XYZ file of C-alpha atoms in Angstrom:
785
model
C 28.388 148.426 133.455
C 24.912 150.533 134.389
C 25.064 153.276 131.664
C 25.943 150.735 128.633
C 22.080 148.420 130.341
C 20.566 152.060 130.717
C 20.707 152.768 126.699
C 19.834 149.568 126.123
C 16.677 149.698 127.764
C 15.957 152.978 126.967
C 16.345 152.663 122.982
C 13.818 149.000 124.033
C 11.343 151.554 125.609
C 11.508 154.190 122.889
C 10.769 151.683 120.413
C 7.815 150.322 121.639
C 6.187 153.277 123.128
C 6.938 154.657 118.961
C 4.879 151.117 117.964
C 2.277 151.922 120.335
C 1.516 155.652 119.877
C 1.067 155.066 115.849
C -1.204 152.382 116.156
C -2.837 154.682 118.964
C -2.577 156.987 115.875
C -3.786 154.489 113.646
C -7.636 154.430 115.892
C -7.385 158.228 116.123
C -7.629 158.463 112.657
C -10.708 155.731 112.383
C -12.710 156.840 114.475
C -11.766 161.297 114.664
C -12.634 163.047 111.755
C -12.059 167.197 112.027
C -8.303 166.157 112.472
C -6.772 163.607 110.605
C -4.142 165.862 109.237
C -3.009 166.422 113.275
C -3.589 162.907 113.612
C -1.061 162.249 110.560
C 2.173 164.272 111.494
C 1.928 162.905 115.047
C 2.187 159.567 113.551
C 4.548 160.489 111.240
C 7.141 161.713 113.476
C 6.321 159.220 115.568
C 7.342 156.657 112.973
C 9.822 158.417 112.131
C 11.451 158.381 115.917
C 11.409 154.980 115.484
C 13.333 154.012 112.572
C 16.321 156.017 114.176
C 15.852 153.834 117.184
C 15.940 150.508 115.501
C 18.079 151.794 113.887
C 20.639 152.495 117.232
C 19.487 149.001 118.093
C 21.037 147.059 115.200
C 23.953 148.487 116.049
C 24.128 148.433 120.334
C 23.791 144.768 119.531
C 26.713 145.473 116.128
C 30.176 144.361 116.377
C 30.942 148.316 117.273
C 28.110 147.913 119.952
C 30.019 148.509 123.272
C 31.616 151.670 121.869
C 28.265 153.598 121.305
C 27.284 152.186 125.170
C 28.743 154.687 126.725
C 27.941 156.909 124.271
C 26.393 159.912 126.952
C 25.556 161.801 124.330
C 22.975 158.673 122.911
C 21.838 158.251 126.717
C 21.775 161.431 126.683
C 18.958 161.943 123.588
C 17.047 158.190 124.242
C 16.093 159.294 128.047
C 14.553 162.251 127.297
C 12.342 160.341 123.957
C 11.697 158.501 126.020
C 10.356 159.990 129.151
C 7.886 162.756 126.620
C 6.659 159.156 124.875
C 5.040 157.883 128.336
C 3.867 161.170 128.633
C 2.413 161.016 124.941
C 1.526 157.703 125.756
C -1.251 158.803 128.725
C -2.056 161.315 126.884
C -3.345 159.833 123.636
C -5.237 156.260 126.159
C -8.536 156.401 125.839
C -10.433 157.611 129.785
C -13.027 155.260 131.897
C -15.847 157.319 130.984
C -14.584 157.278 127.559
C -14.140 153.286 127.066
C -17.271 152.656 128.976
C -19.427 155.191 125.676
C -17.624 152.548 123.781
C -19.802 150.013 125.641
C -22.573 151.355 124.774
C -22.127 151.470 121.308
C -20.630 155.878 121.042
C -18.023 156.779 119.941
C -14.965 157.057 122.188
C -12.252 158.831 120.682
C -11.480 162.724 121.201
C -8.198 164.145 119.476
C -6.611 165.523 122.955
C -5.155 168.454 121.528
C -5.512 172.211 119.619
C -3.786 172.443 116.203
C -0.868 174.879 118.025
C -0.478 172.059 121.167
C 0.128 169.559 117.766
C 2.749 171.727 116.347
C 4.254 172.150 119.661
C 4.318 167.983 119.982
C 5.576 167.775 116.196
C 8.284 169.228 116.807
C 9.421 168.323 120.181
C 9.661 164.465 118.645
C 11.312 165.936 115.786
C 13.402 167.322 118.577
C 13.864 164.337 119.753
C 14.836 162.103 116.957
C 17.592 164.726 116.075
C 18.341 164.637 119.378
C 18.980 160.610 118.914
C 20.299 161.011 114.742
C 22.961 163.185 115.791
C 24.174 161.579 119.101
C 24.341 157.874 116.231
C 26.372 160.516 113.640
C 28.775 161.615 115.906
C 29.471 157.615 117.940
C 29.620 156.466 114.357
C 32.179 159.269 112.868
C 34.111 158.276 116.547
C 33.523 154.789 116.054
C 35.216 155.621 112.109
C 38.029 157.717 113.636
C 38.748 154.601 116.159
C 39.779 152.870 112.977
C 41.370 155.345 110.897
C 43.707 155.581 114.192
C 43.930 151.611 114.481
C 44.825 151.047 111.296
C 47.673 153.876 111.256
C 48.552 152.210 113.925
C 48.972 149.389 112.624
C 50.412 150.156 109.508
C 53.215 152.427 110.527
C 56.327 151.059 111.968
C 58.191 152.686 115.259
C 60.594 152.403 117.702
C 58.369 152.296 120.601
C 61.216 152.416 123.297
C 62.731 155.390 122.526
C 59.559 157.664 123.882
C 59.735 159.662 126.782
C 57.286 157.139 129.091
C 58.435 153.780 127.580
C 60.011 151.146 129.615
C 63.855 151.743 128.345
C 62.882 155.025 129.947
C 61.265 154.069 132.697
C 64.005 154.800 135.534
C 66.102 157.628 133.852
C 65.908 160.386 136.419
C 64.319 163.687 135.751
C 65.233 167.625 136.959
C 65.412 167.855 140.762
C 63.393 170.320 142.407
C 64.336 173.685 142.690
C 67.825 172.964 139.315
C 67.834 174.427 136.271
C 65.039 176.055 136.940
C 66.038 179.649 134.944
C 66.786 176.896 131.841
C 63.517 175.536 132.079
C 61.763 178.458 132.792
C 63.455 179.617 129.164
C 61.792 176.546 127.136
C 57.766 177.180 128.655
C 58.094 181.397 127.208
C 59.509 179.654 124.358
C 56.547 177.072 123.733
C 53.954 179.612 124.998
C 55.221 182.677 122.324
C 53.459 182.287 119.163
C 55.932 184.583 117.866
C 59.122 181.981 118.740
C 60.661 180.168 116.182
C 59.939 176.957 115.357
C 62.431 175.610 116.550
C 64.586 175.738 119.731
C 68.159 173.485 119.856
C 69.584 172.941 123.268
C 73.385 171.806 122.968
C 76.202 170.934 125.493
C 79.056 168.395 125.986
C 78.394 164.496 126.934
C 77.521 164.932 130.089
C 76.646 168.265 130.593
C 72.399 166.803 131.389
C 71.023 167.055 127.996
C 68.366 163.790 127.962
C 67.859 164.698 131.403
C 65.835 167.906 130.441
C 64.179 166.923 127.643
C 62.970 163.972 129.717
C 61.897 166.591 132.090
C 60.174 168.900 129.808
C 58.540 166.166 127.851
C 56.597 164.835 131.147
C 55.719 168.085 131.691
C 53.862 169.051 128.298
C 52.443 165.467 128.392
C 50.738 166.430 132.000
C 49.371 170.274 129.571
C 48.690 167.616 126.571
C 51.034 169.662 124.870
C 52.884 167.213 123.990
C 52.824 166.001 120.718
C 55.787 162.786 120.102
C 58.883 162.289 121.823
C 62.230 160.464 120.225
C 65.386 160.250 122.423
C 67.537 158.538 120.082
C 69.934 156.460 121.402
C 73.610 155.027 119.633
C 73.296 151.243 120.054
C 70.125 150.640 121.016
C 68.371 149.636 117.086
C 65.526 151.303 116.200
C 67.067 154.372 118.580
C 70.011 154.826 116.727
C 69.100 155.727 113.180
C 66.371 157.545 111.239
C 64.356 155.272 109.401
C 61.559 154.387 112.141
C 62.243 158.049 113.317
C 59.092 160.213 110.858
C 56.802 157.172 111.437
C 57.037 157.264 115.242
C 56.349 160.714 115.483
C 53.560 160.591 113.555
C 52.108 157.454 115.024
C 52.788 159.294 118.749
C 50.655 162.143 116.908
C 48.049 159.795 115.573
C 47.437 158.647 119.388
C 47.271 162.108 120.812
C 45.712 164.012 118.126
C 43.378 161.404 116.509
C 41.583 163.662 114.141
C 45.107 163.185 112.000
C 44.153 160.074 111.707
C 41.901 160.013 108.082
C 44.840 162.409 106.687
C 47.440 159.812 107.804
C 45.613 157.465 107.128
C 45.507 158.060 102.794
C 48.791 159.071 103.033
C 49.150 155.563 103.510
C 46.567 154.762 101.271
C 48.170 156.730 98.586
C 51.424 155.040 98.862
C 51.580 152.016 101.841
C 55.332 152.447 101.189
C 55.696 155.464 102.260
C 57.052 154.394 105.247
C 60.201 153.142 103.308
C 60.880 156.703 101.202
C 62.886 159.498 101.790
C 62.752 161.465 104.640
C 61.257 164.541 103.342
C 58.462 162.219 101.854
C 57.565 161.232 104.925
C 57.615 163.877 106.638
C 55.949 165.926 104.176
C 53.607 163.067 103.928
C 52.739 161.866 107.208
C 53.411 164.714 109.721
C 53.454 168.386 108.147
C 50.176 167.659 105.442
C 47.723 166.092 108.030
C 49.016 168.533 110.000
C 48.243 171.550 107.154
C 44.654 169.925 106.904
C 43.825 170.257 110.318
C 44.251 173.515 111.002
C 40.089 174.898 111.159
C 39.331 172.142 112.936
C 42.834 172.448 115.679
C 41.259 173.741 119.127
C 44.897 174.472 120.983
C 48.131 175.925 120.608
C 51.692 174.692 120.352
C 52.003 171.225 119.712
C 55.439 169.790 120.344
C 57.657 167.134 119.511
C 60.903 166.575 121.995
C 63.481 165.464 119.910
C 66.591 164.361 122.367
C 69.703 163.616 121.369
C 70.254 163.738 117.522
C 73.884 163.887 117.512
C 73.579 160.058 118.204
C 71.875 159.419 114.806
C 73.529 157.301 112.632
C 73.377 159.377 109.312
C 75.330 162.881 108.974
C 73.188 163.225 106.412
C 70.311 162.383 108.296
C 70.717 164.649 110.678
C 70.789 167.685 108.359
C 67.324 166.622 106.892
C 65.976 166.006 110.172
C 66.884 170.055 111.193
C 65.819 170.974 107.705
C 62.534 169.964 107.885
C 62.039 170.633 111.686
C 62.775 174.036 110.957
C 60.191 174.508 107.903
C 57.247 174.123 110.634
C 57.079 177.634 111.020
C 55.010 177.770 108.634
C 51.721 175.559 110.329
C 49.991 178.771 112.433
C 47.456 175.815 113.825
C 48.507 174.042 114.911
C 52.432 175.680 115.935
C 54.455 173.200 115.179
C 56.748 174.075 118.209
C 60.409 171.293 118.058
C 63.060 170.345 120.586
C 66.013 169.059 119.669
C 68.494 168.386 121.692
C 72.674 166.788 121.254
C 76.207 167.466 121.839
C 77.812 170.410 119.483
C 79.004 168.264 116.750
C 80.170 168.823 112.921
C 77.283 167.517 111.277
C 74.739 169.263 113.713
C 76.163 172.900 113.077
C 76.276 171.911 109.659
C 72.419 171.335 109.654
C 71.718 174.774 111.753
C 74.030 176.573 109.882
C 71.679 176.093 106.796
C 68.720 177.059 108.568
C 69.925 180.184 110.424
C 67.483 182.505 111.576
C 64.758 179.700 111.850
C 65.871 178.487 115.260
C 67.070 179.669 119.299
C 69.037 177.697 120.410
C 70.776 177.436 123.752
C 73.783 176.035 125.450
C 74.104 173.956 128.402
C 77.661 174.351 129.377
C 78.221 178.163 128.931
C 75.438 179.189 131.014
C 76.851 180.659 134.028
C 79.374 178.476 136.143
C 77.548 179.680 139.550
C 74.097 178.405 138.362
C 75.689 175.246 137.410
C 77.154 175.031 140.559
C 74.538 175.402 142.575
C 72.311 172.780 140.639
C 74.609 170.176 140.862
C 75.207 171.656 144.672
C 71.831 170.552 145.309
C 71.684 166.966 143.245
C 74.247 166.177 145.029
C 73.548 167.154 148.479
C 70.291 165.155 148.083
C 71.887 162.123 146.501
C 74.434 162.119 149.445
C 71.263 162.057 152.328
C 69.638 159.602 150.368
C 72.830 157.487 149.862
C 73.687 158.028 154.036
C 69.741 157.493 155.140
C 69.511 154.020 152.752
C 72.728 152.227 154.055
C 72.152 153.616 158.051
C 68.432 151.536 157.102
C 70.654 149.140 156.154
C 73.051 148.697 158.912
C 73.337 148.587 163.390
C 74.051 151.724 165.197
C 77.957 151.444 165.842
C 78.026 151.714 161.969
C 75.612 154.018 160.755
C 77.272 157.696 159.195
C 76.920 159.800 160.450
C 74.191 162.646 160.315
C 75.856 165.370 158.803
C 77.755 163.076 156.209
C 79.533 163.384 154.044
C 80.469 166.114 155.794
C 80.460 170.638 153.302
C 83.983 170.318 152.712
C 83.362 167.111 150.945
C 79.977 168.258 149.045
C 82.366 170.954 148.170
C 85.443 168.992 146.650
C 82.980 166.476 144.313
C 80.570 170.059 143.258
C 84.494 171.134 142.252
C 84.867 168.045 139.782
C 82.151 167.917 138.702
C 81.804 171.419 137.273
C 80.370 170.967 134.628
C 79.171 167.292 134.381
C 76.133 166.451 135.495
C 77.183 162.759 134.887
C 80.704 163.087 137.051
C 77.506 163.390 139.984
C 75.369 161.091 138.916
C 78.145 157.844 138.048
C 79.290 158.841 141.046
C 76.559 158.544 143.200
C 76.239 155.682 141.461
C 79.430 153.862 142.625
C 79.365 155.531 146.368
C 76.078 153.399 146.365
C 78.234 149.938 145.257
C 78.548 147.292 148.168
C 80.970 145.247 147.142
C 83.738 147.444 147.599
C 82.971 148.975 151.036
C 80.466 151.669 152.550
C 79.492 154.667 151.299
C 82.472 156.473 153.098
C 85.144 153.710 152.097
C 83.693 154.902 148.455
C 83.478 157.855 149.123
C 87.423 158.206 149.969
C 88.551 156.251 146.345
C 86.614 159.057 144.335
C 88.856 161.550 146.767
C 91.844 159.948 146.192
C 91.887 159.438 142.537
C 91.078 163.639 142.893
C 93.911 164.229 144.885
C 96.848 161.375 142.958
C 96.477 164.120 139.968
C 98.428 166.698 141.264
C 97.402 169.235 139.272
C 93.784 168.477 138.623
C 92.917 169.686 135.482
C 89.469 171.344 134.137
C 89.666 170.186 130.752
C 86.509 167.564 129.647
C 89.039 164.850 129.193
C 90.416 165.057 132.354
C 86.794 165.089 133.944
C 86.058 162.273 131.948
C 89.220 159.865 133.524
C 88.348 160.869 137.067
C 83.942 160.180 136.575
C 84.639 156.777 135.421
C 88.293 156.115 136.481
C 87.551 154.776 140.111
C 84.528 152.401 139.324
C 86.919 150.630 136.820
C 89.946 150.785 139.055
C 88.308 149.337 141.477
C 88.503 145.881 140.108
C 92.356 145.932 140.148
C 92.675 146.975 143.849
C 95.054 144.154 145.151
C 95.565 142.333 143.190
C 98.850 141.032 141.083
C 100.194 141.461 137.522
C 98.657 138.390 136.254
C 95.424 138.473 137.653
C 95.380 142.344 136.595
C 95.764 141.004 132.686
C 93.236 138.785 133.833
C 90.520 141.036 134.725
C 91.369 143.352 131.446
C 91.619 140.870 129.269
C 87.691 139.983 130.365
C 86.800 143.616 130.800
C 87.621 143.811 127.281
C 86.674 140.482 125.645
C 83.009 141.015 127.672
C 82.450 145.748 128.437
C 83.733 146.473 125.083
C 81.288 143.753 123.658
C 78.203 145.862 125.421
C 79.064 148.773 124.669
C 79.822 148.268 120.574
C 76.994 146.020 120.203
C 74.202 148.259 118.040
C 71.445 146.408 120.203
C 71.437 145.663 123.933
C 71.326 142.703 124.851
C 70.561 140.540 128.074
C 73.637 138.591 129.797
C 72.069 135.441 128.855
C 72.483 136.722 125.161
C 76.253 137.970 125.420
C 77.535 134.747 127.127
C 75.731 132.905 123.788
C 77.377 135.373 122.218
C 81.224 134.705 123.738
C 80.594 131.621 124.266
C 81.151 131.592 128.009
C 79.431 130.934 131.201
C 76.598 133.616 132.121
C 78.409 133.659 135.228
C 81.560 135.366 133.930
C 79.782 137.317 132.756
C 77.969 138.515 135.342
C 81.533 138.278 137.566
C 82.800 141.732 135.152
C 79.868 142.826 135.205
C 79.077 142.852 138.993
C 80.785 145.644 139.987
C 80.164 148.035 136.253
C 76.288 148.790 137.945
C 77.392 153.089 138.653
C 78.232 152.878 134.568
C 76.128 150.002 133.217
C 72.480 149.460 133.920
C 72.595 145.746 134.672
C 69.051 144.069 135.345
C 68.979 141.799 138.015
C 66.547 139.792 135.359
C 69.553 137.659 133.112
C 66.734 138.551 130.077
C 66.743 141.689 130.391
C 69.234 144.034 128.015
C 72.517 145.184 129.864
C 72.675 149.032 128.413
C 74.564 151.751 128.523
C 73.271 154.696 131.174
C 76.240 157.272 129.017
C 77.672 157.744 126.270
C 80.310 158.722 127.164
C 81.035 155.729 129.586
C 81.966 154.493 125.088
C 83.545 157.317 123.736
C 85.843 157.064 126.540
C 86.472 153.519 127.012
C 87.266 153.590 123.092
C 88.998 157.721 122.865
C 93.011 156.701 121.614
C 93.944 159.465 123.526
C 93.680 157.337 126.086
C 95.464 154.064 124.644
C 98.034 154.511 126.683
C 97.189 156.199 130.057
C 93.896 153.788 130.332
C 94.251 149.968 131.073
C 90.959 149.303 130.431
C 90.709 151.020 126.899
C 89.036 149.139 124.111
C 90.601 148.936 120.665
C 86.940 149.669 119.014
C 88.345 147.805 115.570
C 89.710 144.266 116.906
C 86.175 144.183 119.034
C 84.209 144.428 116.063
C 86.461 142.044 114.611
C 85.476 139.474 117.524
C 82.003 140.391 117.679
C 81.742 139.389 114.031
C 83.457 136.354 113.825
C 81.588 135.584 117.322
C 78.361 136.751 115.121
C 79.184 134.067 111.956
C 79.588 131.151 114.854
C 76.604 132.012 116.972
C 74.580 131.319 113.000
C 76.374 129.181 111.768
C 75.567 126.540 114.467
C 72.071 127.107 114.490
C 70.362 128.422 110.721
C 69.449 125.462 109.232
C 66.452 125.431 106.005
C 62.521 126.124 107.061
C 63.996 126.666 110.611
C 60.561 128.158 112.403
C 59.671 124.334 111.216
C 56.463 125.039 109.722
C 57.580 122.261 106.601
C 55.312 124.632 104.592
C 56.650 126.522 102.079
C 53.740 128.482 100.748
C 53.208 130.141 104.725
C 53.230 134.043 104.430
C 55.247 135.434 106.723
C 52.300 137.357 107.976
C 51.091 135.283 108.973
C 53.741 133.083 111.687
C 53.465 134.643 115.128
C 55.975 136.596 116.980
C 55.875 133.776 120.005
C 56.572 131.605 116.909
C 59.896 132.961 115.849
C 60.921 133.778 119.577
C 60.411 130.552 120.869
C 63.497 128.951 117.898
C 65.297 131.764 116.871
C 67.273 133.940 120.633
C 68.507 136.527 121.060
C 71.390 136.005 120.558
C 71.066 134.430 116.545
C 68.668 137.314 115.365
C 71.132 139.510 116.994
C 73.902 137.883 114.727
C 71.461 138.038 111.769
C 70.994 141.660 111.642
C 74.503 143.334 112.764
C 77.057 140.613 111.302
C 77.552 142.648 108.465
C 78.014 146.238 110.957
C 80.680 144.133 112.670
C 82.469 143.203 109.505
C 82.440 146.439 107.963
C 83.937 148.269 111.142
C 86.298 146.007 111.970
C 87.660 146.280 108.211
C 87.661 142.848 107.349
C 90.796 141.431 107.172
C 92.306 137.749 105.225
C 90.810 135.524 107.978
C 87.706 137.738 108.141
C 87.117 137.282 104.833
C 87.663 134.175 104.846
C 85.448 133.327 107.313
C 82.320 135.106 106.047
C 83.240 133.294 103.176
C 82.305 129.780 104.030
C 79.124 131.337 105.998
C 77.387 132.601 102.694
C 78.365 129.846 100.600
C 77.157 127.585 103.593
C 74.532 129.794 105.007
C 73.423 131.949 102.225
C 69.837 131.186 102.067
C 69.778 130.540 105.342
C 70.218 133.550 105.790
C 68.018 135.457 103.490
C 65.063 133.096 105.290
C 65.779 134.334 109.008
C 65.091 138.245 107.745
C 62.045 137.588 105.885
C 60.990 135.616 108.821
C 61.849 138.666 110.736
C 60.177 141.403 108.438
C 64.005 142.282 107.776
C 64.214 141.487 103.799
C 64.795 145.177 103.205
C 67.091 145.750 104.977
C 69.769 142.642 103.487
C 70.606 144.848 100.148
C 72.489 147.332 102.608
C 74.072 144.711 104.266
C 75.590 143.440 101.102
C 76.515 146.395 99.710
C 78.794 146.715 103.868
C 79.917 143.717 102.875
C 81.589 144.780 99.671
C 82.923 147.680 100.523
C 84.474 146.539 103.925
C 86.507 144.094 100.998
C 86.848 146.684 98.083
C 90.464 147.395 98.941
C 91.868 143.789 100.032
C 93.790 141.720 97.658
C 91.992 138.624 99.502
C 88.080 139.801 98.836
C 88.232 138.469 94.857
C 85.915 135.585 95.416
C 83.568 136.889 98.171
C 83.346 139.805 95.682
C 81.836 137.951 93.529
C 80.045 136.200 95.444
C 78.091 139.221 97.405
C 77.828 140.539 93.455
C 76.042 137.379 92.405
C 74.180 137.764 95.786
C 72.990 141.475 95.459
C 71.126 140.789 91.999
C 69.702 137.243 93.151
C 68.483 139.921 96.540
C 67.123 142.558 93.875
C 65.608 139.523 91.658
C 63.279 137.635 94.823
C 63.116 140.401 97.522
C 59.374 140.628 97.664
C 59.446 136.374 97.780
C 62.074 136.587 100.817
C 59.494 139.546 102.002
C 56.522 138.033 101.702
C 56.961 133.587 101.517
C 60.606 133.465 102.552
C 60.518 129.249 101.957
C 59.681 130.154 98.361
C 63.381 130.734 98.138
C 64.246 126.689 98.595
C 61.502 126.435 95.135
C 60.375 128.860 93.446
C 63.551 131.599 93.830
C 65.433 128.566 92.088
C 63.987 129.416 88.661
C 64.942 132.690 88.543
C 68.361 131.852 89.274
C 70.791 132.181 86.061
C 72.664 129.056 85.578
C 75.909 130.693 84.626
C 75.858 132.261 89.387
C 77.118 131.537 92.504
C 74.233 131.366 94.330
C 72.892 128.499 90.774
C 75.805 126.053 92.722
C 73.355 127.038 95.964
C 69.718 126.354 94.570
C 70.155 123.470 92.444
C 71.527 121.552 95.814
C 67.729 122.462 97.567
C 65.951 122.967 95.144
C 62.502 120.844 94.422
C 61.295 122.092 91.781
C 63.091 119.360 88.534
C 63.073 122.725 86.080
C 65.991 122.313 84.572
C 65.885 125.788 82.177
C 67.079 129.102 83.929
C 67.983 131.969 82.337
C 71.973 132.349 81.849
C 72.571 135.623 83.242
C 70.779 138.014 85.656
C 68.356 140.589 83.650
C 69.873 144.183 84.270
C 65.688 144.822 83.937
C 65.269 142.213 86.816
C 64.828 144.492 89.375
C 64.684 148.224 89.589
C 66.337 149.085 93.268
C 66.061 152.037 95.550
C 69.883 153.621 96.348
C 68.829 152.303 99.664
C 67.629 148.455 98.563
C 64.577 149.115 98.905
C 62.244 147.812 95.714
C 60.395 149.110 93.801
C 59.507 147.695 90.934
C 59.464 143.808 89.877
C 58.706 142.653 86.412
C 60.003 139.629 84.651
C 57.326 137.125 84.293
C 56.045 136.510 81.331
C 52.387 136.071 80.013
C 53.064 132.535 80.071
C 54.288 132.482 83.708
C 51.766 135.260 85.260
C 48.870 132.685 86.248
C 51.115 129.858 88.118
C 50.758 129.209 91.511
C 53.841 130.427 93.536
C 56.124 127.229 94.478
C 54.765 125.383 91.720
C 57.904 125.049 88.842
C 57.387 126.512 85.515
C 56.916 124.110 82.027
C 60.442 123.208 80.540
C 59.531 125.404 77.418
C 58.828 128.324 80.132
C 61.558 130.867 80.709
C 61.649 134.235 82.569
C 61.770 137.176 80.140
């Protein structure tokens, strides 16, 4: 605040002194004959300084003044100019003797400077003027950069929870001190090696600690300003589960980290506002590679590192291969050097992707790290966690109930280490299980884990057995002491509630899950209360329940466990139930003008998100966005086909309206094609196939309208709906346009759409309709061309 006030005062003083000195110079020029050229030069430079100072003053009072007021460059220039002008004002002020001479009519003004002094003075004032002008230019450039940066950040759609430092990742672990030492050293050496390849592939089986390493590296690089961006994929977590917002999220983070990129990314967006909908290759080139290429000369620094975790959890196999290929091309950038750390399981799409870019990456296989190193790291982790569990428990109970100071004993620690190797997820899950107080103290919980190990008379070292040891103790405790009928009730409840949670496309809160399943919230919490070691169950009922590790879902749906695991989940059946529940929720809630706007011309861009959230609860939004996915995964049987058909006949337009308000209009066509694909081979799906085929054409015709003014679906869209179409029957019931003439069939030239349903060009208007307002009926003689 003091600096801001100081700059304004300094500038005002510079303006006042410049004005005063210029007037004094005018007086001198009238009374001094032998120095008029010198006087004119001083006056001119002083007025130049005044002009610049007045420009600063005007900007300080403008909308960007707050930014300028904190400028150290301007403040220093203004203070120096003020100080010199004060001295000059004193030097030009007539002395008392000259004032007395003037009273007697004698010439009182005598120019106080020699010619060489004037040259020096003019250069000084000129330097202060230049300093202030340069400072102003720098700050204005900074403001423009920040405006470009804001523009980019506003325009690029992102997945904010994918960043390593997002709230969603806040409580996830990093590597414990004195663990993964050699591996982290190797990664940092690769980062700082200018001759190293552009991509480092860290791969390992499920549960070997890849994400923990990624977070540790990202956190470390963030502290040294080497981290450019991070993206942590997570299947079932909405935008984190696919690549639609991958490169736009990376670009957005890079612009935040390096503002100099903002102008070039802005140019790409200006050239193509729909760049975020284009092929991944074009997004990468235009938003990331080319901007980095254009700042090579201005960049001061070494490597820019991007950390991408769990690439195998990206939904589309082809997208995975494209991402690997594109990042490998970053080796051509020399300044800044682009380095990318990718972690994943060694799944087939990943291996295929890297096989196409041989020689362009380094790699390290976690499960091939020497056993003594893994044993040391897991042992260090367990010893630390068990000591923490013991101390926290002892603080919470009376002295006679406390665990011994050496609990659990070195022998038990070694057994747990043997059970864990090579899965860090076993150590982490077991630690969380021991903290669970609902079924006993830590020692009682430990005995349950050890007993499960002892029951397998010949403990196996294969991965499947390891996951059974990891997750069965937490699951089996739910059945302890129950009768056969009670066990069956718990298992059915588990499959319904937990099965839904682990197969959701985006996590929901316990409250929303209860509404989706049409059961009480207490029923959901009763089932989750003993699963905190495998699920993240927040105390706040409005926060989402999340998987702690994808391997838990893999374990529950693995067909190999169908007979041996009582908690086994039939993936297809749960998808069928979830699709049916989504359709029920939408059927109960969707209606025309769901936001109660009562203004058909309201643009989507003017509707506040708080209003959308108030009218569309989480389970309704989820149902609208993901029911096609669940229906597709369920493989539409006759019953589900009938339910889908009934829903579309009743609520098709309502559903489109909601997707318009949610900003998801361009995802409608892929959703409809998913339904089309799901019923393609069913002999019961003829009517639904016809409806969906018609619906696709309708959406293609009205895609822009749905995305910009969704309520126009019920009026203006009527004009472009042919009479001989299924959708026209729906429109007729609701349209208020009174238009009697429509095209008889959908025109093939209605719209050109990309393979993924994104609009390229719509051009169906005749000259006679181009200037009519949106929402107004066309004249009876006007038909779409």
